[in-house]
Amino acid sequence: MADMCSCMVTGRLTSDSEIKYVGSSAMLKFSVAVGRYEKGQTVTSFFDVVQWGKAAESLNSRLTKGKPVVVRGEMRQEFWNAQDGAKRSRWVLVADAFGVQPLTSFNQEEGQGPKGRTDQFKQYDDEDIPF
């Protein structure tokens, strides 16, 4: 049985996504910043993410800097030799086929939901409820 390091990250994109083609397969790269509080200070972690295939092509235009996103996938360690001869490595989150979900935020000031739709978030009076 092969072991795998699976994880889920929720954060904001640090820049617009970049798409490249490796042979006939699309490869989408982006980075996610995740903030947390430790001892009264905000600490930010950055995760490099790679998405492959048709999902990468469809997501590219929707992943722009500052947008919230949830990424689910496998952590993989990449190794290379630097120009000075030193061995280097980094961790990359390789997203599952449908492991990248852009999030929409609610505009609470105007009572609007995603894309400005208000019909789903209509306010009801107690008299409107049939029970």
PDB file of C-alpha atoms in Angstrom:
ATOM      1  CA  MET A   1       0.000   0.000   0.000  1.00  0.00           C
ATOM      2  CA  ALA A   2       1.340   3.410  -0.957  1.00  0.00           C
ATOM      3  CA  ASP A   3       1.202   6.154   1.630  1.00  0.00           C
ATOM      4  CA  MET A   4       0.102   9.652   0.727  1.00  0.00           C
ATOM      5  CA  CYS A   5       0.166  13.012   2.463  1.00  0.00           C
ATOM      6  CA  SER A   6      -3.305  14.430   1.858  1.00  0.00           C
ATOM      7  CA  CYS A   7      -4.295  17.887   3.044  1.00  0.00           C
ATOM      8  CA  MET A   8      -6.760  20.734   2.625  1.00  0.00           C
ATOM      9  CA  VAL A   9      -5.840  24.432   2.616  1.00  0.00           C
ATOM     10  CA  THR A  10      -8.187  27.427   2.779  1.00  0.00           C
ATOM     11  CA  GLY A  11      -6.724  30.837   2.083  1.00  0.00           C
ATOM     12  CA  ARG A  12      -6.322  33.648  -0.439  1.00  0.00           C
ATOM     13  CA  LEU A  13      -4.445  33.688  -3.733  1.00  0.00           C
ATOM     14  CA  THR A  14      -1.199  35.665  -3.566  1.00  0.00           C
ATOM     15  CA  SER A  15      -1.225  36.431  -7.324  1.00  0.00           C
ATOM     16  CA  ASP A  16      -3.092  35.546 -10.503  1.00  0.00           C
ATOM     17  CA  SER A  17      -2.719  31.916 -11.552  1.00  0.00           C
ATOM     18  CA  GLU A  18      -0.322  31.001 -14.377  1.00  0.00           C
ATOM     19  CA  ILE A  19      -1.036  28.293 -16.922  1.00  0.00           C
ATOM     20  CA  LYS A  20       1.620  26.433 -18.915  1.00  0.00           C
ATOM     21  CA  TYR A  21       1.440  23.433 -21.193  1.00  0.00           C
ATOM     22  CA  VAL A  22       3.676  20.433 -20.643  1.00  0.00           C
ATOM     23  CA  GLY A  23       3.261  18.417 -23.803  1.00  0.00           C
ATOM     24  CA  SER A  24      -0.494  18.329 -24.335  1.00  0.00           C
ATOM     25  CA  SER A  25      -1.383  18.645 -20.647  1.00  0.00           C
ATOM     26  CA  ALA A  26      -2.215  21.948 -18.949  1.00  0.00           C
ATOM     27  CA  MET A  27      -0.430  22.810 -15.695  1.00  0.00           C
ATOM     28  CA  LEU A  28      -1.816  25.614 -13.523  1.00  0.00           C
ATOM     29  CA  LYS A  29       0.392  27.146 -10.811  1.00  0.00           C
ATOM     30  CA  PHE A  30      -0.617  29.490  -8.020  1.00  0.00           C
ATOM     31  CA  SER A  31       0.151  30.239  -4.382  1.00  0.00           C
ATOM     32  CA  VAL A  32      -2.200  30.398  -1.395  1.00  0.00           C
ATOM     33  CA  ALA A  33      -1.588  32.450   1.759  1.00  0.00           C
ATOM     34  CA  VAL A  34      -3.082  31.181   5.011  1.00  0.00           C
ATOM     35  CA  GLY A  35      -3.098  33.435   8.070  1.00  0.00           C
ATOM     36  CA  ARG A  36      -3.406  32.296  11.662  1.00  0.00           C
ATOM     37  CA  TYR A  37      -2.943  33.880  15.080  1.00  0.00           C
ATOM     38  CA  GLU A  38      -0.158  32.832  17.420  1.00  0.00           C
ATOM     39  CA  LYS A  39       0.584  34.649  20.661  1.00  0.00           C
ATOM     40  CA  GLY A  40      -1.333  37.742  19.569  1.00  0.00           C
ATOM     41  CA  GLN A  41       0.395  38.033  16.201  1.00  0.00           C
ATOM     42  CA  THR A  42      -0.698  37.082  12.702  1.00  0.00           C
ATOM     43  CA  VAL A  43       1.519  34.422  11.149  1.00  0.00           C
ATOM     44  CA  THR A  44       1.152  33.713   7.423  1.00  0.00           C
ATOM     45  CA  SER A  45       2.066  30.460   5.678  1.00  0.00           C
ATOM     46  CA  PHE A  46       2.386  30.179   1.892  1.00  0.00           C
ATOM     47  CA  PHE A  47       1.529  27.074  -0.131  1.00  0.00           C
ATOM     48  CA  ASP A  48       2.577  26.510  -3.746  1.00  0.00           C
ATOM     49  CA  VAL A  49      -0.178  24.681  -5.640  1.00  0.00           C
ATOM     50  CA  VAL A  50      -0.208  22.814  -8.959  1.00  0.00           C
ATOM     51  CA  GLN A  51      -3.381  21.730 -10.813  1.00  0.00           C
ATOM     52  CA  TRP A  52      -3.208  19.530 -13.937  1.00  0.00           C
ATOM     53  CA  GLY A  53      -5.466  18.765 -16.907  1.00  0.00           C
ATOM     54  CA  LYS A  54      -8.817  20.149 -18.028  1.00  0.00           C
ATOM     55  CA  ALA A  55      -9.594  21.420 -14.530  1.00  0.00           C
ATOM     56  CA  ALA A  56      -6.509  23.655 -14.809  1.00  0.00           C
ATOM     57  CA  GLU A  57      -7.767  25.157 -18.071  1.00  0.00           C
ATOM     58  CA  SER A  58     -11.243  25.888 -16.702  1.00  0.00           C
ATOM     59  CA  LEU A  59      -9.957  27.414 -13.437  1.00  0.00           C
ATOM     60  CA  ASN A  60      -7.285  29.695 -14.884  1.00  0.00           C
ATOM     61  CA  SER A  61      -9.527  32.709 -15.567  1.00  0.00           C
ATOM     62  CA  ARG A  62     -11.280  32.448 -12.174  1.00  0.00           C
ATOM     63  CA  LEU A  63      -8.208  32.397  -9.946  1.00  0.00           C
ATOM     64  CA  THR A  64      -7.118  35.988  -9.447  1.00  0.00           C
ATOM     65  CA  LYS A  65      -5.103  37.681  -6.718  1.00  0.00           C
ATOM     66  CA  GLY A  66      -6.893  38.058  -3.378  1.00  0.00           C
ATOM     67  CA  LYS A  67      -9.720  35.588  -4.092  1.00  0.00           C
ATOM     68  CA  PRO A  68     -10.487  33.039  -1.365  1.00  0.00           C
ATOM     69  CA  VAL A  69     -10.020  29.408  -2.369  1.00  0.00           C
ATOM     70  CA  VAL A  70     -10.111  25.893  -0.894  1.00  0.00           C
ATOM     71  CA  VAL A  71      -7.536  23.404  -2.209  1.00  0.00           C
ATOM     72  CA  ARG A  72      -7.530  19.658  -1.527  1.00  0.00           C
ATOM     73  CA  GLY A  73      -4.714  17.420  -2.685  1.00  0.00           C
ATOM     74  CA  GLU A  74      -1.479  15.626  -1.978  1.00  0.00           C
ATOM     75  CA  MET A  75       1.681  17.187  -0.561  1.00  0.00           C
ATOM     76  CA  ARG A  76       4.771  16.252  -2.590  1.00  0.00           C
ATOM     77  CA  GLN A  77       8.374  17.182  -2.023  1.00  0.00           C
ATOM     78  CA  GLU A  78      10.390  18.348  -5.047  1.00  0.00           C
ATOM     79  CA  PHE A  79      14.189  18.122  -5.111  1.00  0.00           C
ATOM     80  CA  TRP A  80      16.770  19.930  -7.302  1.00  0.00           C
ATOM     81  CA  ASN A  81      20.383  21.060  -7.323  1.00  0.00           C
ATOM     82  CA  ALA A  82      20.957  24.804  -7.128  1.00  0.00           C
ATOM     83  CA  GLN A  83      23.526  26.591  -9.300  1.00  0.00           C
ATOM     84  CA  ASP A  84      25.944  26.677  -6.368  1.00  0.00           C
ATOM     85  CA  GLY A  85      25.719  22.863  -6.126  1.00  0.00           C
ATOM     86  CA  ALA A  86      23.598  22.821  -2.965  1.00  0.00           C
ATOM     87  CA  LYS A  87      20.699  20.407  -2.818  1.00  0.00           C
ATOM     88  CA  ARG A  88      17.316  22.135  -2.475  1.00  0.00           C
ATOM     89  CA  SER A  89      13.768  21.002  -1.847  1.00  0.00           C
ATOM     90  CA  ARG A  90      10.298  22.429  -1.413  1.00  0.00           C
ATOM     91  CA  TRP A  91       6.816  21.142  -0.714  1.00  0.00           C
ATOM     92  CA  VAL A  92       4.088  21.528  -3.350  1.00  0.00           C
ATOM     93  CA  LEU A  93       0.390  20.823  -2.953  1.00  0.00           C
ATOM     94  CA  VAL A  94      -0.739  18.879  -6.049  1.00  0.00           C
ATOM     95  CA  ALA A  95      -4.490  19.446  -6.257  1.00  0.00           C
ATOM     96  CA  ASP A  96      -6.917  16.583  -6.891  1.00  0.00           C
ATOM     97  CA  ALA A  97      -8.866  16.567 -10.174  1.00  0.00           C
ATOM     98  CA  PHE A  98     -11.679  18.610  -8.605  1.00  0.00           C
ATOM     99  CA  GLY A  99      -9.704  19.749  -5.580  1.00  0.00           C
ATOM    100  CA  VAL A 100      -9.699  23.514  -6.236  1.00  0.00           C
ATOM    101  CA  GLN A 101     -12.850  25.412  -5.244  1.00  0.00           C
ATOM    102  CA  PRO A 102     -12.958  29.199  -5.581  1.00  0.00           C
ATOM    103  CA  LEU A 103     -15.057  30.693  -2.785  1.00  0.00           C
ATOM    104  CA  THR A 104     -17.496  33.555  -3.102  1.00  0.00           C
ATOM    105  CA  SER A 105     -18.000  35.980  -0.287  1.00  0.00           C
ATOM    106  CA  PHE A 106     -21.305  37.408   0.842  1.00  0.00           C
ATOM    107  CA  ASN A 107     -21.927  41.129   0.723  1.00  0.00           C
ATOM    108  CA  GLN A 108     -23.538  41.480   4.136  1.00  0.00           C
ATOM    109  CA  GLU A 109     -23.956  45.253   3.928  1.00  0.00           C
ATOM    110  CA  GLU A 110     -26.393  44.976   1.046  1.00  0.00           C
ATOM    111  CA  GLY A 111     -27.843  41.579   2.002  1.00  0.00           C
ATOM    112  CA  GLN A 112     -26.706  40.086  -1.287  1.00  0.00           C
ATOM    113  CA  GLY A 113     -25.295  36.661  -1.932  1.00  0.00           C
ATOM    114  CA  PRO A 114     -22.946  35.485  -4.644  1.00  0.00           C
ATOM    115  CA  LYS A 115     -23.131  37.438  -7.919  1.00  0.00           C
ATOM    116  CA  GLY A 116     -25.517  39.969  -6.370  1.00  0.00           C
ATOM    117  CA  ARG A 117     -28.501  37.605  -6.180  1.00  0.00           C
ATOM    118  CA  THR A 118     -30.943  38.549  -3.442  1.00  0.00           C
ATOM    119  CA  ASP A 119     -33.749  36.070  -4.158  1.00  0.00           C
ATOM    120  CA  GLN A 120     -32.127  33.260  -2.159  1.00  0.00           C
ATOM    121  CA  PHE A 121     -31.560  35.481   0.848  1.00  0.00           C
ATOM    122  CA  LYS A 122     -34.983  37.112   1.082  1.00  0.00           C
ATOM    123  CA  GLN A 123     -35.953  38.157   4.581  1.00  0.00           C
ATOM    124  CA  TYR A 124     -39.142  36.552   5.897  1.00  0.00           C
ATOM    125  CA  ASP A 125     -41.536  37.732   8.587  1.00  0.00           C
ATOM    126  CA  ASP A 126     -42.900  35.291  11.161  1.00  0.00           C
ATOM    127  CA  GLU A 127     -46.282  35.554   9.424  1.00  0.00           C
ATOM    128  CA  ASP A 128     -44.788  34.122   6.201  1.00  0.00           C
ATOM    129  CA  ILE A 129     -43.820  30.830   7.850  1.00  0.00           C
ATOM    130  CA  PRO A 130     -46.683  28.281   7.557  1.00  0.00           C
ATOM    131  CA  PHE A 131     -46.058  26.464  10.858  1.00  0.00           C
TER     132      PHE A 131
END
